[in-house]
């Protein structure tokens, strides 16, 4: 059956996104057919569109969404038509309908809306694994969060705060500074105006932070390395400003025997139990109001191009959604 979708046939700038119709078949074994209520826009979508992360073409973009199951394939016992589900890490989500492996779907609690569910999962799971597994944040740790008013940034700030960290955020505008503070950042550095590594050292009495969560990449990596305390950790988890060039291991030695890691969500949702644990804690926190989800913009599916332009133009805060 035909469904509206946003597809690329070649890689490039936002102009290669085409709003079109694609055929979606019946759900195969282990799959759900879902009517998409909202699709999440993520920075990774721009890497796939631009060619930094290679995909097979043609490709329907979008890795995340929420909606209602309309049919299930053979062997699916845990979901049925009518169920509300959310998913992340599943290509083809910028569409009116899509096929989702049951193994990647999670049930959306009654008191969480489709929009909030679509806005929570991918960036939320990322923030969750970063603070609880990659570098398990301890009470009293000083933590540096780049792009603290972004989708992942606002969630990271809140989750690190909830673990008792002292959060130092970086942002590029006054509005973003305000949002980072509202999310709980103790200090906010305007890294567009000052040397953030110097400012971080000053704020930590020269010691540096226990961990830097850096999703900005190319433009921040050197400063991030200079901000980590002795034997601390630099977590490079993205490349919003561009890919990071190769790092000589001796630089980790010179920076104070620091640890460097480059994680991805797939490796932190490797089992059904792990996915359910992270998604469950996030949805519980959202439902009880301790985790706030900021939807910074909602665009019609046909305007996906605008959402990419805004995201890459650093004009957005929180989560962007597409509405089929
Ligand atoms: P954001 O909403 O955080 O948007 C990116 C932000 O990065 C911008 O708003 C901007 O904030 C900052 N930025 C700094 N320099 C640039 C630049 N040159 N161009 C564009 N933006 C810049 O996006 P997401 O929350 O979707 O993703 C954040 C990062 O997390 C991305 O790198 C993404 O790839 C990564 N990620 C990694 C995952 C993983 O498992 N490894 C999973 C999910 C996301 P400001 O204006 O304040 O500088």
PDB file of C-alpha atoms and ligand atoms in Angstrom, residues 41-44 47 53 122-123 126 129-130 146-153 170-173 176 191 214-217 219-220 236-242 262-266 311-319, ligand 1:
ATOM      1  CA  UNK A  41      14.250  14.084  13.790  1.00  0.00           C
ATOM      2  CA  UNK A  42      17.753  13.226  14.978  1.00  0.00           C
ATOM      3  CA  UNK A  43      21.155  14.572  14.090  1.00  0.00           C
ATOM      4  CA  UNK A  44      22.095  11.139  12.788  1.00  0.00           C
ATOM      5  CA  UNK A  47      24.757  12.201   8.694  1.00  0.00           C
ATOM      6  CA  UNK A  53      27.144   7.393   7.784  1.00  0.00           C
ATOM      7  CA  UNK A 122      16.255   7.861  20.817  1.00  0.00           C
ATOM      8  CA  UNK A 123      17.774  10.887  22.517  1.00  0.00           C
ATOM      9  CA  UNK A 126      21.293   7.956  24.499  1.00  0.00           C
ATOM     10  CA  UNK A 129      23.243   5.024  28.644  1.00  0.00           C
ATOM     11  CA  UNK A 130      25.771   7.859  28.669  1.00  0.00           C
ATOM     12  CA  UNK A 146      28.162  20.244  25.192  1.00  0.00           C
ATOM     13  CA  UNK A 147      25.174  21.662  23.301  1.00  0.00           C
ATOM     14  CA  UNK A 148      23.255  21.485  26.569  1.00  0.00           C
ATOM     15  CA  UNK A 149      20.039  22.938  25.072  1.00  0.00           C
ATOM     16  CA  UNK A 150      19.928  20.408  22.226  1.00  0.00           C
ATOM     17  CA  UNK A 151      17.824  17.259  22.080  1.00  0.00           C
ATOM     18  CA  UNK A 152      20.327  14.987  23.812  1.00  0.00           C
ATOM     19  CA  UNK A 153      21.798  17.891  25.801  1.00  0.00           C
ATOM     20  CA  UNK A 170      27.925  24.792  26.830  1.00  0.00           C
ATOM     21  CA  UNK A 171      25.543  26.660  24.480  1.00  0.00           C
ATOM     22  CA  UNK A 172      25.712  29.248  21.712  1.00  0.00           C
ATOM     23  CA  UNK A 173      22.845  31.656  22.505  1.00  0.00           C
ATOM     24  CA  UNK A 176      19.794  28.211  24.962  1.00  0.00           C
ATOM     25  CA  UNK A 191      31.386  28.482  23.993  1.00  0.00           C
ATOM     26  CA  UNK A 214      30.793  15.661  23.566  1.00  0.00           C
ATOM     27  CA  UNK A 215      28.315  15.288  20.693  1.00  0.00           C
ATOM     28  CA  UNK A 216      29.681  18.331  18.862  1.00  0.00           C
ATOM     29  CA  UNK A 217      32.908  16.683  17.698  1.00  0.00           C
ATOM     30  CA  UNK A 219      35.145  21.914  16.822  1.00  0.00           C
ATOM     31  CA  UNK A 220      35.187  20.870  20.495  1.00  0.00           C
ATOM     32  CA  UNK A 236      32.709  11.433  22.031  1.00  0.00           C
ATOM     33  CA  UNK A 237      29.236  10.468  20.950  1.00  0.00           C
ATOM     34  CA  UNK A 238      28.568  12.599  17.880  1.00  0.00           C
ATOM     35  CA  UNK A 239      29.834  14.932  15.185  1.00  0.00           C
ATOM     36  CA  UNK A 240      27.393  17.830  14.868  1.00  0.00           C
ATOM     37  CA  UNK A 241      30.235  20.162  13.819  1.00  0.00           C
ATOM     38  CA  UNK A 242      31.988  17.553  11.659  1.00  0.00           C
ATOM     39  CA  UNK A 262      33.059   6.549  21.013  1.00  0.00           C
ATOM     40  CA  UNK A 263      29.772   4.781  21.855  1.00  0.00           C
ATOM     41  CA  UNK A 264      26.566   4.145  19.897  1.00  0.00           C
ATOM     42  CA  UNK A 265      23.027   3.339  21.018  1.00  0.00           C
ATOM     43  CA  UNK A 266      22.874  -0.066  19.364  1.00  0.00           C
ATOM     44  CA  UNK A 311      18.851  21.591  13.042  1.00  0.00           C
ATOM     45  CA  UNK A 312      22.111  22.006  11.160  1.00  0.00           C
ATOM     46  CA  UNK A 313      21.793  25.785  11.328  1.00  0.00           C
ATOM     47  CA  UNK A 314      21.908  25.562  15.171  1.00  0.00           C
ATOM     48  CA  UNK A 315      18.506  27.246  15.307  1.00  0.00           C
ATOM     49  CA  UNK A 316      16.743  24.536  17.307  1.00  0.00           C
ATOM     50  CA  UNK A 317      16.369  23.484  20.926  1.00  0.00           C
ATOM     51  CA  UNK A 318      15.122  20.192  22.348  1.00  0.00           C
ATOM     52  CA  UNK A 319      13.414  17.732  20.016  1.00  0.00           C
TER      53      UNK A 319
HETATM   54  P1  LIG B   1      21.059  18.681  18.864  1.00  0.00           P
HETATM   55  O1  LIG B   1      19.652  19.056  19.120  1.00  0.00           O
HETATM   56  O2  LIG B   1      21.978  18.628  20.034  1.00  0.00           O
HETATM   57  O3  LIG B   1      21.653  19.648  17.769  1.00  0.00           O
HETATM   58  C1  LIG B   1      23.027  19.795  17.624  1.00  0.00           C
HETATM   59  C2  LIG B   1      23.576  20.971  18.454  1.00  0.00           C
HETATM   60  O4  LIG B   1      24.981  20.952  18.361  1.00  0.00           O
HETATM   61  C3  LIG B   1      23.172  22.331  17.928  1.00  0.00           C
HETATM   62  O5  LIG B   1      21.908  22.769  18.377  1.00  0.00           O
HETATM   63  C4  LIG B   1      24.291  23.205  18.436  1.00  0.00           C
HETATM   64  O6  LIG B   1      24.006  23.712  19.745  1.00  0.00           O
HETATM   65  C5  LIG B   1      25.481  22.239  18.540  1.00  0.00           C
HETATM   66  N1  LIG B   1      26.498  22.550  17.533  1.00  0.00           N
HETATM   67  C6  LIG B   1      27.751  22.973  17.806  1.00  0.00           C
HETATM   68  N2  LIG B   1      28.421  23.196  16.696  1.00  0.00           N
HETATM   69  C7  LIG B   1      27.595  22.914  15.674  1.00  0.00           C
HETATM   70  C8  LIG B   1      27.739  22.986  14.257  1.00  0.00           C
HETATM   71  N3  LIG B   1      28.882  23.394  13.666  1.00  0.00           N
HETATM   72  N4  LIG B   1      26.684  22.636  13.489  1.00  0.00           N
HETATM   73  C9  LIG B   1      25.543  22.216  14.052  1.00  0.00           C
HETATM   74  N5  LIG B   1      25.356  22.146  15.392  1.00  0.00           N
HETATM   75  C10 LIG B   1      26.380  22.501  16.209  1.00  0.00           C
HETATM   76  O7  LIG B   1      21.090  17.284  18.113  1.00  0.00           O
HETATM   77  P2  LIG B   1      20.783  15.815  18.701  1.00  0.00           P
HETATM   78  O8  LIG B   1      20.323  15.941  20.090  1.00  0.00           O
HETATM   79  O9  LIG B   1      19.971  15.076  17.715  1.00  0.00           O
HETATM   80  O10 LIG B   1      22.212  15.142  18.685  1.00  0.00           O
HETATM   81  C11 LIG B   1      23.279  15.651  19.463  1.00  0.00           C
HETATM   82  C12 LIG B   1      24.525  14.849  19.176  1.00  0.00           C
HETATM   83  O11 LIG B   1      24.353  13.548  19.728  1.00  0.00           O
HETATM   84  C13 LIG B   1      24.790  14.636  17.690  1.00  0.00           C
HETATM   85  O12 LIG B   1      26.169  14.680  17.461  1.00  0.00           O
HETATM   86  C14 LIG B   1      24.292  13.233  17.451  1.00  0.00           C
HETATM   87  O13 LIG B   1      24.894  12.616  16.383  1.00  0.00           O
HETATM   88  C15 LIG B   1      24.675  12.586  18.755  1.00  0.00           C
HETATM   89  N6  LIG B   1      23.964  11.350  19.045  1.00  0.00           N
HETATM   90  C16 LIG B   1      24.701  10.227  19.253  1.00  0.00           C
HETATM   91  C17 LIG B   1      24.119   9.043  19.582  1.00  0.00           C
HETATM   92  C18 LIG B   1      24.972   7.880  19.898  1.00  0.00           C
HETATM   93  O14 LIG B   1      24.467   6.865  20.401  1.00  0.00           O
HETATM   94  N7  LIG B   1      26.264   7.934  19.650  1.00  0.00           N
HETATM   95  C19 LIG B   1      22.655   8.911  19.622  1.00  0.00           C
HETATM   96  C20 LIG B   1      21.954  10.164  19.457  1.00  0.00           C
HETATM   97  C21 LIG B   1      22.604  11.344  19.154  1.00  0.00           C
HETATM   98  P3  LIG B   1      24.651  25.151  20.137  1.00  0.00           P
HETATM   99  O15 LIG B   1      24.026  26.131  19.196  1.00  0.00           O
HETATM  100  O16 LIG B   1      24.279  25.368  21.558  1.00  0.00           O
HETATM  101  O17 LIG B   1      26.127  25.012  19.923  1.00  0.00           O
END
